[in-house]
Amino acid sequence: MVRITGESIKNIPWQDKPAGYRYPVWRYTDNPVITRDDLFMANSIFNSAVVPYRGGFAGVFRADKMSRDHTLVTGMSADGIHWDLDEKVIFRGYDPRLCLIEGKYYLSWVNLTPHGTTIGIARTEDFISWEQLEDACYPVARNGVLFPRKIGGEYCLLIRPCDKGHTPYGDIFLSRSKDLTYWGRHRFVMSPVKNWEMTKVGAGPTPIETSEGWLMFYHGVLTSCNGFTYSMGAALLDLDEPWKVLHRADSFLLAPHELYECVGDVPNVVFPCAALADADTGRIAIYYGAADTTVAMAFTTADEVVDYIKRHDLISR
Ligand code: BMA
């Protein structure tokens, strides 16, 4: 059995895998879980972050307003499925990730500057007051994802350098820092390899520590005659040197197949930004943006996903 090193989340949102279903990731039957109707003046609420918090769950949500400004708001939930969102904007930008490090909740997101996007970092203990740190890099970058603990004495951040537009390229890199202010000792992690992710890849939720390595869900982008298609893949990174990819699935785990993933403001997008992982049971609940319009959920287990990665491994070939 694959062990998860992390919290026990007794009330992790969960549905059993449907009988006879052969794939490793299955969708929540009542998707989407959050829509524009959950927040006044929202055009869309999608790529969002969730963590366990005081016996329930807290989140930071990407809410694009009716002005189409990109904003981040917070929300609370008892069960991780039904959310109470706060209208107060905490930061401008998009694609938040949340990560508990040394007792504080760190937010990393696509921060907007006059010169392009960069990775904003802020921390909180109560989801009310936030302390914003220095941006983690100069523009242009997106998909900044922190690891939940220091590795080799340093904080680690996955990052995807890009351009100012709908970047037609993109590899995942890793940067390191002793103080969460100065980032360096950069390492290459991985490039797009297979068809479904032929254009670019970007890290998704906070990596999950397992006995088989850091489980990294990520998005991969295919370019078709109709534009980009965003799907979710997974890889295992070395626990001590997380820029080393140990195993990586050659096929996606979740792609836009349901109507709410195929139709919306940006069609054909599955964009994971958060995953809850229960150390006791190995259950994993994934939150993803669907068609840049709503938040949806899917489930897997550490065993299922690691087995899938290894059976479809493109590293060991
Ligand atoms: C990316 C990001 C995501 C978005 C995706 C698809 O570049 O902006 O927020 O979900 O494009 O539009």
Short mmCIF file of C-alpha atoms and ligand atoms in Angstrom, two decimals:
data_model
loop_
_atom_site.label_atom_id
_atom_site.label_comp_id
_atom_site.label_asym_id
_atom_site.label_seq_id
_atom_site.Cartn_x
_atom_site.Cartn_y
_atom_site.Cartn_z
CA MET A 1 0.00 0.00 0.00
CA VAL A 2 1.25 3.49 -0.90
CA ARG A 3 1.56 5.60 2.25
CA ILE A 4 0.67 9.30 2.32
CA THR A 5 2.81 11.39 4.67
CA GLY A 6 0.49 14.08 5.91
CA GLU A 7 -2.66 14.94 7.78
CA SER A 8 -5.47 12.65 8.71
CA ILE A 9 -8.64 14.18 7.22
CA LYS A 10 -11.51 12.19 8.69
CA ASN A 11 -14.15 14.22 6.85
CA ILE A 12 -12.43 14.29 3.45
CA PRO A 13 -15.10 14.71 0.75
CA TRP A 14 -15.61 11.30 -0.79
CA GLN A 15 -17.62 9.09 -3.09
CA ASP A 16 -16.70 5.48 -3.79
CA LYS A 17 -15.55 4.52 -7.25
CA PRO A 18 -18.53 3.48 -9.40
CA ALA A 19 -18.80 -0.31 -9.78
CA GLY A 20 -17.12 -1.53 -12.95
CA TYR A 21 -15.35 1.80 -13.60
CA ARG A 22 -11.82 0.98 -14.76
CA TYR A 23 -10.09 4.35 -14.71
CA PRO A 24 -8.12 5.65 -11.71
CA VAL A 25 -9.91 9.01 -11.27
CA TRP A 26 -13.68 9.35 -11.03
CA ARG A 27 -15.83 12.48 -10.95
CA TYR A 28 -18.13 13.68 -8.19
CA THR A 29 -21.65 12.88 -9.34
CA ASP A 30 -23.05 16.32 -8.40
CA ASN A 31 -20.45 18.35 -10.29
CA PRO A 32 -19.94 21.23 -10.53
CA VAL A 33 -19.68 22.08 -6.83
CA ILE A 34 -19.27 25.86 -7.24
CA THR A 35 -20.83 28.07 -9.90
CA ARG A 36 -21.15 31.81 -10.53
CA ASP A 37 -24.38 31.73 -8.51
CA ASP A 38 -22.29 31.25 -5.36
CA LEU A 39 -20.97 34.83 -5.45
CA PHE A 40 -22.64 38.15 -6.26
CA MET A 41 -21.24 39.80 -9.42
CA ALA A 42 -19.19 36.77 -10.42
CA ASN A 43 -18.93 35.89 -14.09
CA SER A 44 -17.23 32.60 -13.26
CA ILE A 45 -15.56 30.81 -10.34
CA PHE A 46 -13.06 28.16 -11.27
CA ASN A 47 -9.38 27.17 -10.72
CA SER A 48 -9.42 27.29 -6.90
CA ALA A 49 -7.51 26.09 -3.83
CA VAL A 50 -8.69 24.21 -0.73
CA VAL A 51 -7.07 23.05 2.54
CA PRO A 52 -8.32 21.39 5.75
CA TYR A 53 -8.96 24.11 8.35
CA ARG A 54 -10.18 23.91 11.96
CA GLY A 55 -12.11 20.67 11.45
CA GLY A 56 -13.62 21.86 8.16
CA PHE A 57 -12.13 23.37 5.03
CA ALA A 58 -10.94 26.78 3.86
CA GLY A 59 -10.41 27.89 0.31
CA VAL A 60 -9.19 30.66 -1.94
CA PHE A 61 -11.27 30.93 -5.07
CA ARG A 62 -10.61 32.43 -8.45
CA ALA A 63 -13.60 34.66 -9.06
CA ASP A 64 -13.61 36.51 -12.37
CA LYS A 65 -16.01 39.39 -11.89
CA MET A 66 -18.68 40.67 -14.27
CA SER A 67 -16.13 43.36 -15.14
CA ARG A 68 -13.92 40.35 -16.04
CA ASP A 69 -11.35 41.45 -13.47
CA HIS A 70 -9.44 38.48 -12.04
CA THR A 71 -9.88 38.38 -8.26
CA LEU A 72 -9.29 36.00 -5.36
CA VAL A 73 -11.81 35.56 -2.55
CA THR A 74 -11.93 33.23 0.44
CA GLY A 75 -14.52 30.65 1.42
CA MET A 76 -15.31 28.24 4.24
CA SER A 77 -16.98 24.84 4.19
CA ALA A 78 -17.88 22.16 6.73
CA ASP A 79 -17.80 19.30 4.22
CA GLY A 80 -15.51 20.53 1.41
CA ILE A 81 -18.39 20.45 -1.05
CA HIS A 82 -20.85 23.16 0.01
CA TRP A 83 -19.11 26.52 0.27
CA ASP A 84 -19.83 29.89 1.76
CA LEU A 85 -17.82 32.44 -0.22
CA ASP A 86 -16.89 35.90 1.04
CA GLU A 87 -17.30 38.81 -1.40
CA LYS A 88 -14.20 40.58 -0.09
CA VAL A 89 -11.37 40.51 -2.62
CA ILE A 90 -8.07 39.51 -0.97
CA PHE A 91 -5.80 39.81 -4.01
CA ARG A 92 -6.01 40.48 -7.72
CA GLY A 93 -4.82 37.68 -9.96
CA TYR A 94 -5.71 34.09 -10.59
CA ASP A 95 -5.04 30.35 -10.24
CA PRO A 96 -4.44 30.19 -6.45
CA ARG A 97 -2.75 27.30 -4.66
CA LEU A 98 -2.75 26.80 -0.88
CA CYS A 99 -0.11 25.02 1.14
CA LEU A 100 0.30 24.49 4.89
CA ILE A 101 3.96 25.03 5.83
CA GLU A 102 5.18 25.09 9.42
CA GLY A 103 1.74 25.98 10.78
CA LYS A 104 0.92 28.80 8.34
CA TYR A 105 -1.19 28.73 5.20
CA TYR A 106 0.68 29.95 2.16
CA LEU A 107 -1.07 31.22 -0.92
CA SER A 108 0.74 31.27 -4.25
CA TRP A 109 -1.03 32.71 -7.26
CA VAL A 110 -0.62 34.37 -10.62
CA ASN A 111 -0.01 37.94 -9.53
CA LEU A 112 -0.63 40.69 -12.05
CA THR A 113 2.03 43.35 -12.67
CA PRO A 114 2.24 46.03 -15.37
CA HIS A 115 5.01 43.94 -16.92
CA GLY A 116 3.25 40.60 -17.00
CA THR A 117 2.27 37.83 -14.61
CA THR A 118 4.47 36.64 -11.78
CA ILE A 119 4.08 34.39 -8.73
CA GLY A 120 2.63 36.17 -5.72
CA ILE A 121 3.12 34.66 -2.25
CA ALA A 122 1.18 35.54 0.88
CA ARG A 123 0.56 33.82 4.20
CA THR A 124 -2.21 33.73 6.75
CA GLU A 125 -3.20 31.93 9.91
CA ASP A 126 -6.91 32.77 9.84
CA PHE A 127 -7.83 33.49 6.18
CA ILE A 128 -8.72 37.03 7.27
CA SER A 129 -5.42 38.87 7.60
CA TRP A 130 -2.77 38.20 4.98
CA GLU A 131 0.90 39.07 4.90
CA GLN A 132 2.15 39.43 1.36
CA LEU A 133 5.76 38.44 0.71
CA GLU A 134 7.93 39.42 -2.23
CA ASP A 135 6.91 37.98 -5.58
CA ALA A 136 8.87 34.77 -6.19
CA CYS A 137 10.26 35.85 -9.55
CA TYR A 138 10.23 38.61 -12.12
CA PRO A 139 7.61 38.42 -14.90
CA VAL A 140 6.68 36.32 -16.76
CA ALA A 141 5.64 33.12 -14.97
CA ARG A 142 2.55 31.21 -13.91
CA ASN A 143 1.70 27.99 -12.04
CA GLY A 144 3.76 28.61 -8.89
CA VAL A 145 3.24 25.69 -6.51
CA LEU A 146 4.94 25.39 -3.10
CA PHE A 147 5.92 22.10 -1.43
CA PRO A 148 4.50 21.57 2.07
CA ARG A 149 7.88 21.26 3.79
CA LYS A 150 11.51 22.22 3.37
CA ILE A 151 13.52 19.76 1.31
CA GLY A 152 17.27 19.66 1.96
CA GLY A 153 16.85 22.69 4.21
CA GLU A 154 15.13 24.83 1.57
CA TYR A 155 11.60 25.78 0.57
CA CYS A 156 10.76 24.58 -2.93
CA LEU A 157 8.52 26.10 -5.57
CA LEU A 158 7.43 24.59 -8.88
CA ILE A 159 7.14 27.28 -11.50
CA ARG A 160 6.32 27.62 -15.20
CA PRO A 161 8.07 30.44 -17.04
CA CYS A 162 5.93 31.73 -19.90
CA ASP A 163 5.14 34.77 -22.05
CA LYS A 164 2.57 37.55 -21.72
CA GLY A 165 -0.10 35.83 -23.77
CA HIS A 166 -1.60 32.37 -24.20
CA THR A 167 1.87 30.89 -24.06
CA PRO A 168 2.44 28.28 -26.79
CA TYR A 169 5.23 26.57 -24.80
CA GLY A 170 6.00 25.70 -21.21
CA ASP A 171 8.19 23.49 -19.04
CA ILE A 172 8.06 22.99 -15.28
CA PHE A 173 11.05 24.23 -13.29
CA LEU A 174 11.80 24.24 -9.56
CA SER A 175 13.27 27.12 -7.54
CA ARG A 176 14.65 26.96 -4.00
CA SER A 177 14.80 29.43 -1.13
CA LYS A 178 16.05 29.52 2.45
CA ASP A 179 13.71 32.34 3.47
CA LEU A 180 10.79 32.42 0.99
CA THR A 181 12.17 35.74 -0.30
CA TYR A 182 15.28 34.99 -2.35
CA TRP A 183 14.73 32.20 -4.87
CA GLY A 184 17.46 30.43 -6.80
CA ARG A 185 19.29 27.15 -7.38
CA HIS A 186 16.76 26.58 -10.19
CA ARG A 187 16.33 23.13 -11.66
CA PHE A 188 14.53 21.85 -14.73
CA VAL A 189 11.79 19.34 -13.89
CA MET A 190 9.99 18.35 -17.07
CA SER A 191 8.77 19.29 -20.56
CA PRO A 192 5.68 18.20 -22.47
CA VAL A 193 6.28 14.78 -23.98
CA LYS A 194 3.11 13.10 -25.19
CA ASN A 195 0.30 14.14 -27.52
CA TRP A 196 -2.26 15.12 -24.87
CA GLU A 197 0.26 17.57 -23.33
CA MET A 198 2.19 18.40 -26.51
CA THR A 199 2.17 22.19 -26.02
CA LYS A 200 2.87 22.92 -22.33
CA VAL A 201 2.69 21.55 -18.82
CA GLY A 202 2.16 23.28 -15.46
CA ALA A 203 2.07 22.02 -11.88
CA GLY A 204 -1.38 21.72 -10.29
CA PRO A 205 -2.16 21.11 -6.60
CA THR A 206 0.40 21.19 -3.79
CA PRO A 207 2.46 17.99 -4.29
CA ILE A 208 1.42 15.11 -2.02
CA GLU A 209 4.19 13.34 -0.10
CA THR A 210 3.94 9.55 -0.50
CA SER A 211 6.16 6.54 0.14
CA GLU A 212 6.72 6.43 -3.66
CA GLY A 213 7.77 10.07 -4.05
CA TRP A 214 6.03 13.42 -4.35
CA LEU A 215 2.79 12.89 -6.22
CA MET A 216 2.43 15.80 -8.59
CA PHE A 217 -0.80 16.31 -10.48
CA TYR A 218 -0.33 18.73 -13.34
CA HIS A 219 -2.12 20.08 -16.37
CA GLY A 220 -0.99 19.37 -19.90
CA VAL A 221 -2.16 21.21 -22.99
CA LEU A 222 -2.85 19.83 -26.45
CA THR A 223 -3.21 22.16 -29.44
CA SER A 224 -5.92 21.13 -31.88
CA CYS A 225 -7.52 22.94 -34.81
CA ASN A 226 -10.03 24.29 -32.26
CA GLY A 227 -7.47 25.66 -29.82
CA PHE A 228 -6.12 24.39 -26.52
CA THR A 229 -7.38 21.34 -24.59
CA TYR A 230 -6.33 21.18 -20.90
CA SER A 231 -6.14 17.75 -19.21
CA MET A 232 -4.75 16.43 -15.94
CA GLY A 233 -1.73 14.13 -15.71
CA ALA A 234 0.41 12.85 -12.84
CA ALA A 235 4.06 12.15 -12.05
CA LEU A 236 6.14 11.04 -9.07
CA LEU A 237 9.09 13.22 -8.08
CA ASP A 238 12.08 12.17 -5.97
CA LEU A 239 11.49 12.93 -2.29
CA ASP A 240 14.93 14.47 -1.69
CA GLU A 241 15.63 15.91 -5.13
CA PRO A 242 12.15 16.79 -6.40
CA TRP A 243 13.38 18.03 -9.77
CA LYS A 244 14.04 14.37 -10.62
CA VAL A 245 10.99 12.72 -12.20
CA LEU A 246 10.88 9.08 -11.11
CA HIS A 247 7.73 8.01 -12.94
CA ARG A 248 5.26 9.79 -15.19
CA ALA A 249 2.04 8.57 -16.77
CA ASP A 250 2.03 8.71 -20.56
CA SER A 251 -1.76 9.21 -20.65
CA PHE A 252 -3.98 11.75 -18.93
CA LEU A 253 -5.97 10.90 -15.80
CA LEU A 254 -8.80 13.35 -16.43
CA ALA A 255 -9.68 15.22 -19.62
CA PRO A 256 -12.62 17.37 -20.73
CA HIS A 257 -15.33 14.80 -21.44
CA GLU A 258 -18.35 15.94 -19.43
CA LEU A 259 -20.47 18.80 -20.75
CA TYR A 260 -19.44 21.20 -17.94
CA GLU A 261 -15.78 20.59 -18.87
CA CYS A 262 -16.34 21.00 -22.61
CA VAL A 263 -18.67 24.01 -22.61
CA GLY A 264 -18.07 27.30 -20.83
CA ASP A 265 -16.11 30.52 -21.15
CA VAL A 266 -13.09 28.55 -22.33
CA PRO A 267 -14.17 25.17 -23.67
CA ASN A 268 -12.29 21.94 -23.04
CA VAL A 269 -10.46 22.79 -19.84
CA VAL A 270 -9.75 20.59 -16.81
CA PHE A 271 -7.40 22.61 -14.58
CA PRO A 272 -6.53 21.08 -11.16
CA CYS A 273 -5.38 23.52 -8.44
CA ALA A 274 -5.96 21.60 -5.19
CA ALA A 275 -6.06 18.10 -3.71
CA LEU A 276 -6.95 16.92 -0.22
CA ALA A 277 -5.11 13.73 0.79
CA ASP A 278 -6.04 11.63 3.82
CA ALA A 279 -3.02 9.86 5.33
CA ASP A 280 -5.24 7.27 7.08
CA THR A 281 -7.11 5.93 4.06
CA GLY A 282 -5.06 7.11 1.07
CA ARG A 283 -8.14 8.90 -0.28
CA ILE A 284 -7.54 11.93 -2.49
CA ALA A 285 -10.15 14.55 -3.43
CA ILE A 286 -9.13 16.77 -6.35
CA TYR A 287 -10.55 20.24 -7.08
CA TYR A 288 -10.35 21.45 -10.66
CA GLY A 289 -11.60 24.29 -12.77
CA ALA A 290 -14.00 23.17 -15.49
CA ALA A 291 -14.10 25.14 -18.77
CA ASP A 292 -12.90 28.28 -16.93
CA THR A 293 -16.43 28.57 -15.54
CA THR A 294 -17.02 26.36 -12.48
CA VAL A 295 -15.23 24.30 -9.81
CA ALA A 296 -15.62 20.53 -10.05
CA MET A 297 -14.29 17.61 -8.01
CA ALA A 298 -12.87 14.17 -8.69
CA PHE A 299 -11.60 11.34 -6.51
CA THR A 300 -8.82 8.78 -6.52
CA THR A 301 -6.59 6.99 -4.02
CA ALA A 302 -2.83 7.00 -3.61
CA ASP A 303 -2.79 3.31 -4.59
CA GLU A 304 -4.88 3.77 -7.72
CA VAL A 305 -2.98 6.73 -9.05
CA VAL A 306 0.52 5.41 -8.29
CA ASP A 307 -0.38 2.07 -9.88
CA TYR A 308 -1.65 3.89 -12.99
CA ILE A 309 1.47 6.06 -13.24
CA LYS A 310 3.72 3.00 -12.98
CA ARG A 311 1.74 0.91 -15.44
CA HIS A 312 1.79 3.75 -17.99
CA ASP A 313 5.25 5.03 -17.09
CA LEU A 314 7.10 6.84 -19.82
CA ILE A 315 10.27 7.27 -17.75
CA SER A 316 11.15 3.60 -17.38
CA ARG A 317 10.74 2.85 -21.12
C1 BMA B 1 -4.20 29.29 -18.52
C2 BMA B 1 -4.59 29.97 -17.22
C3 BMA B 1 -5.74 29.25 -16.56
C4 BMA B 1 -6.85 28.88 -17.52
C5 BMA B 1 -6.28 28.25 -18.77
C6 BMA B 1 -7.35 27.95 -19.81
O1 BMA B 1 -3.26 30.05 -19.22
O2 BMA B 1 -4.94 31.28 -17.48
O3 BMA B 1 -6.28 30.08 -15.57
O4 BMA B 1 -7.71 27.97 -16.90
O5 BMA B 1 -5.32 29.11 -19.33
O6 BMA B 1 -7.97 29.14 -20.25
#
